[in-house]
Amino acid sequence: MVSTTAVKRALAALATRTDTATRPYAAVIDEAEAARADLRRAAGFVDSVGLDGLSEAVASAECHGDESAAERGRAALAAYRDLREAAGGER
């Protein structure tokens, strides 16, 4: 199982890398989507990137014309918001 610390470390590394063909917004959206399958990983994602960070990644994908990534990001964002609401937190 992936630890919250490992997720934070991986996301921080991705955010600062410049030697990759993957745009930072795509890495955030990819992780948001993948983390939905594992509650601990999802919690680590929300803790380290947050829903605001995911929203920014979606906006960046839209600005770059990457509608596929933007749509995946919007779906992940909706799922995280639904989870937060179901858990009794604020939207």
PDB file of C-alpha atoms in Angstrom:
ATOM      1  CA  MET A   1       0.000   0.000   0.000  1.00  0.00           C
ATOM      2  CA  VAL A   2       1.273   3.487  -0.827  1.00  0.00           C
ATOM      3  CA  SER A   3       1.955   5.815   2.092  1.00  0.00           C
ATOM      4  CA  THR A   4       0.827   9.424   2.240  1.00  0.00           C
ATOM      5  CA  THR A   5       4.443  10.492   2.583  1.00  0.00           C
ATOM      6  CA  ALA A   6       5.414   8.614  -0.583  1.00  0.00           C
ATOM      7  CA  VAL A   7       2.596  10.239  -2.540  1.00  0.00           C
ATOM      8  CA  LYS A   8       3.609  13.695  -1.320  1.00  0.00           C
ATOM      9  CA  ARG A   9       7.239  13.059  -2.220  1.00  0.00           C
ATOM     10  CA  ALA A  10       6.332  11.773  -5.695  1.00  0.00           C
ATOM     11  CA  LEU A  11       4.030  14.699  -6.434  1.00  0.00           C
ATOM     12  CA  ALA A  12       6.608  17.212  -5.257  1.00  0.00           C
ATOM     13  CA  ALA A  13       9.201  15.605  -7.524  1.00  0.00           C
ATOM     14  CA  LEU A  14       6.827  15.678 -10.477  1.00  0.00           C
ATOM     15  CA  ALA A  15       5.946  19.306  -9.876  1.00  0.00           C
ATOM     16  CA  THR A  16       9.595  20.384 -10.043  1.00  0.00           C
ATOM     17  CA  ARG A  17      10.820  18.162 -12.882  1.00  0.00           C
ATOM     18  CA  THR A  18      11.697  19.765 -16.160  1.00  0.00           C
ATOM     19  CA  ASP A  19      13.153  16.714 -17.909  1.00  0.00           C
ATOM     20  CA  THR A  20       9.890  15.013 -18.710  1.00  0.00           C
ATOM     21  CA  ALA A  21       7.548  15.142 -21.661  1.00  0.00           C
ATOM     22  CA  THR A  22       4.580  14.970 -19.289  1.00  0.00           C
ATOM     23  CA  ARG A  23       3.206  18.391 -18.504  1.00  0.00           C
ATOM     24  CA  PRO A  24       2.810  19.105 -14.765  1.00  0.00           C
ATOM     25  CA  TYR A  25      -0.978  19.479 -15.107  1.00  0.00           C
ATOM     26  CA  ALA A  26      -1.161  16.030 -16.724  1.00  0.00           C
ATOM     27  CA  ALA A  27       0.869  14.466 -13.903  1.00  0.00           C
ATOM     28  CA  VAL A  28      -1.490  15.959 -11.314  1.00  0.00           C
ATOM     29  CA  ILE A  29      -4.578  14.778 -13.195  1.00  0.00           C
ATOM     30  CA  ASP A  30      -3.082  11.318 -13.753  1.00  0.00           C
ATOM     31  CA  GLU A  31      -2.358  10.949 -10.038  1.00  0.00           C
ATOM     32  CA  ALA A  32      -5.789  12.287  -9.050  1.00  0.00           C
ATOM     33  CA  GLU A  33      -7.424   9.729 -11.302  1.00  0.00           C
ATOM     34  CA  ALA A  34      -5.216   6.830 -10.191  1.00  0.00           C
ATOM     35  CA  ALA A  35      -5.558   7.699  -6.497  1.00  0.00           C
ATOM     36  CA  ARG A  36      -9.327   7.305  -6.635  1.00  0.00           C
ATOM     37  CA  ALA A  37      -8.861   3.533  -6.505  1.00  0.00           C
ATOM     38  CA  ASP A  38      -7.117   3.600  -3.106  1.00  0.00           C
ATOM     39  CA  LEU A  39      -8.502   5.564  -0.159  1.00  0.00           C
ATOM     40  CA  ARG A  40      -5.106   6.078   1.479  1.00  0.00           C
ATOM     41  CA  ARG A  41      -3.562   7.237  -1.787  1.00  0.00           C
ATOM     42  CA  ALA A  42      -6.558   9.530  -2.396  1.00  0.00           C
ATOM     43  CA  ALA A  43      -6.153  11.040   1.068  1.00  0.00           C
ATOM     44  CA  GLY A  44      -2.472  11.637   0.360  1.00  0.00           C
ATOM     45  CA  PHE A  45      -3.338  13.304  -2.924  1.00  0.00           C
ATOM     46  CA  VAL A  46      -5.909  15.606  -1.338  1.00  0.00           C
ATOM     47  CA  ASP A  47      -3.507  16.402   1.505  1.00  0.00           C
ATOM     48  CA  SER A  48      -0.568  17.208  -0.749  1.00  0.00           C
ATOM     49  CA  VAL A  49      -2.187  18.720  -3.849  1.00  0.00           C
ATOM     50  CA  GLY A  50      -5.691  19.546  -2.707  1.00  0.00           C
ATOM     51  CA  LEU A  51      -8.803  20.160  -4.700  1.00  0.00           C
ATOM     52  CA  ASP A  52      -7.622  23.672  -5.531  1.00  0.00           C
ATOM     53  CA  GLY A  53      -4.461  22.205  -7.055  1.00  0.00           C
ATOM     54  CA  LEU A  54      -6.540  19.763  -9.075  1.00  0.00           C
ATOM     55  CA  SER A  55      -8.796  22.618 -10.225  1.00  0.00           C
ATOM     56  CA  GLU A  56      -5.713  24.536 -11.345  1.00  0.00           C
ATOM     57  CA  ALA A  57      -4.480  21.481 -13.256  1.00  0.00           C
ATOM     58  CA  VAL A  58      -7.847  21.214 -15.014  1.00  0.00           C
ATOM     59  CA  ALA A  59      -7.703  24.905 -15.949  1.00  0.00           C
ATOM     60  CA  SER A  60      -4.169  24.466 -17.250  1.00  0.00           C
ATOM     61  CA  ALA A  61      -5.209  21.455 -19.331  1.00  0.00           C
ATOM     62  CA  GLU A  62      -8.031  23.541 -20.811  1.00  0.00           C
ATOM     63  CA  CYS A  63      -5.614  26.384 -21.597  1.00  0.00           C
ATOM     64  CA  HIS A  64      -3.313  23.937 -23.372  1.00  0.00           C
ATOM     65  CA  GLY A  65      -6.213  22.522 -25.377  1.00  0.00           C
ATOM     66  CA  ASP A  66      -5.927  19.109 -23.721  1.00  0.00           C
ATOM     67  CA  GLU A  67      -9.647  18.400 -23.413  1.00  0.00           C
ATOM     68  CA  SER A  68      -9.114  14.719 -22.618  1.00  0.00           C
ATOM     69  CA  ALA A  69      -6.993  15.523 -19.558  1.00  0.00           C
ATOM     70  CA  ALA A  70      -9.359  18.325 -18.556  1.00  0.00           C
ATOM     71  CA  GLU A  71     -12.348  15.970 -18.694  1.00  0.00           C
ATOM     72  CA  ARG A  72     -10.527  13.322 -16.632  1.00  0.00           C
ATOM     73  CA  GLY A  73      -9.587  16.022 -14.143  1.00  0.00           C
ATOM     74  CA  ARG A  74     -13.154  17.293 -13.896  1.00  0.00           C
ATOM     75  CA  ALA A  75     -14.383  13.744 -13.287  1.00  0.00           C
ATOM     76  CA  ALA A  76     -11.789  13.209 -10.554  1.00  0.00           C
ATOM     77  CA  LEU A  77     -12.617  16.577  -9.006  1.00  0.00           C
ATOM     78  CA  ALA A  78     -16.319  15.710  -8.911  1.00  0.00           C
ATOM     79  CA  ALA A  79     -15.539  12.339  -7.318  1.00  0.00           C
ATOM     80  CA  TYR A  80     -13.347  13.917  -4.619  1.00  0.00           C
ATOM     81  CA  ARG A  81     -16.016  16.524  -3.887  1.00  0.00           C
ATOM     82  CA  ASP A  82     -18.662  13.814  -3.635  1.00  0.00           C
ATOM     83  CA  LEU A  83     -16.430  11.865  -1.268  1.00  0.00           C
ATOM     84  CA  ARG A  84     -15.857  14.935   0.880  1.00  0.00           C
ATOM     85  CA  GLU A  85     -19.593  15.618   1.008  1.00  0.00           C
ATOM     86  CA  ALA A  86     -20.378  11.995   1.878  1.00  0.00           C
ATOM     87  CA  ALA A  87     -17.787  12.116   4.649  1.00  0.00           C
ATOM     88  CA  GLY A  88     -19.554  15.111   6.127  1.00  0.00           C
ATOM     89  CA  GLY A  89     -17.019  17.769   5.150  1.00  0.00           C
ATOM     90  CA  GLU A  90     -17.571  20.938   3.222  1.00  0.00           C
ATOM     91  CA  ARG A  91     -17.666  21.038  -0.529  1.00  0.00           C
TER      92      ARG A  91
END
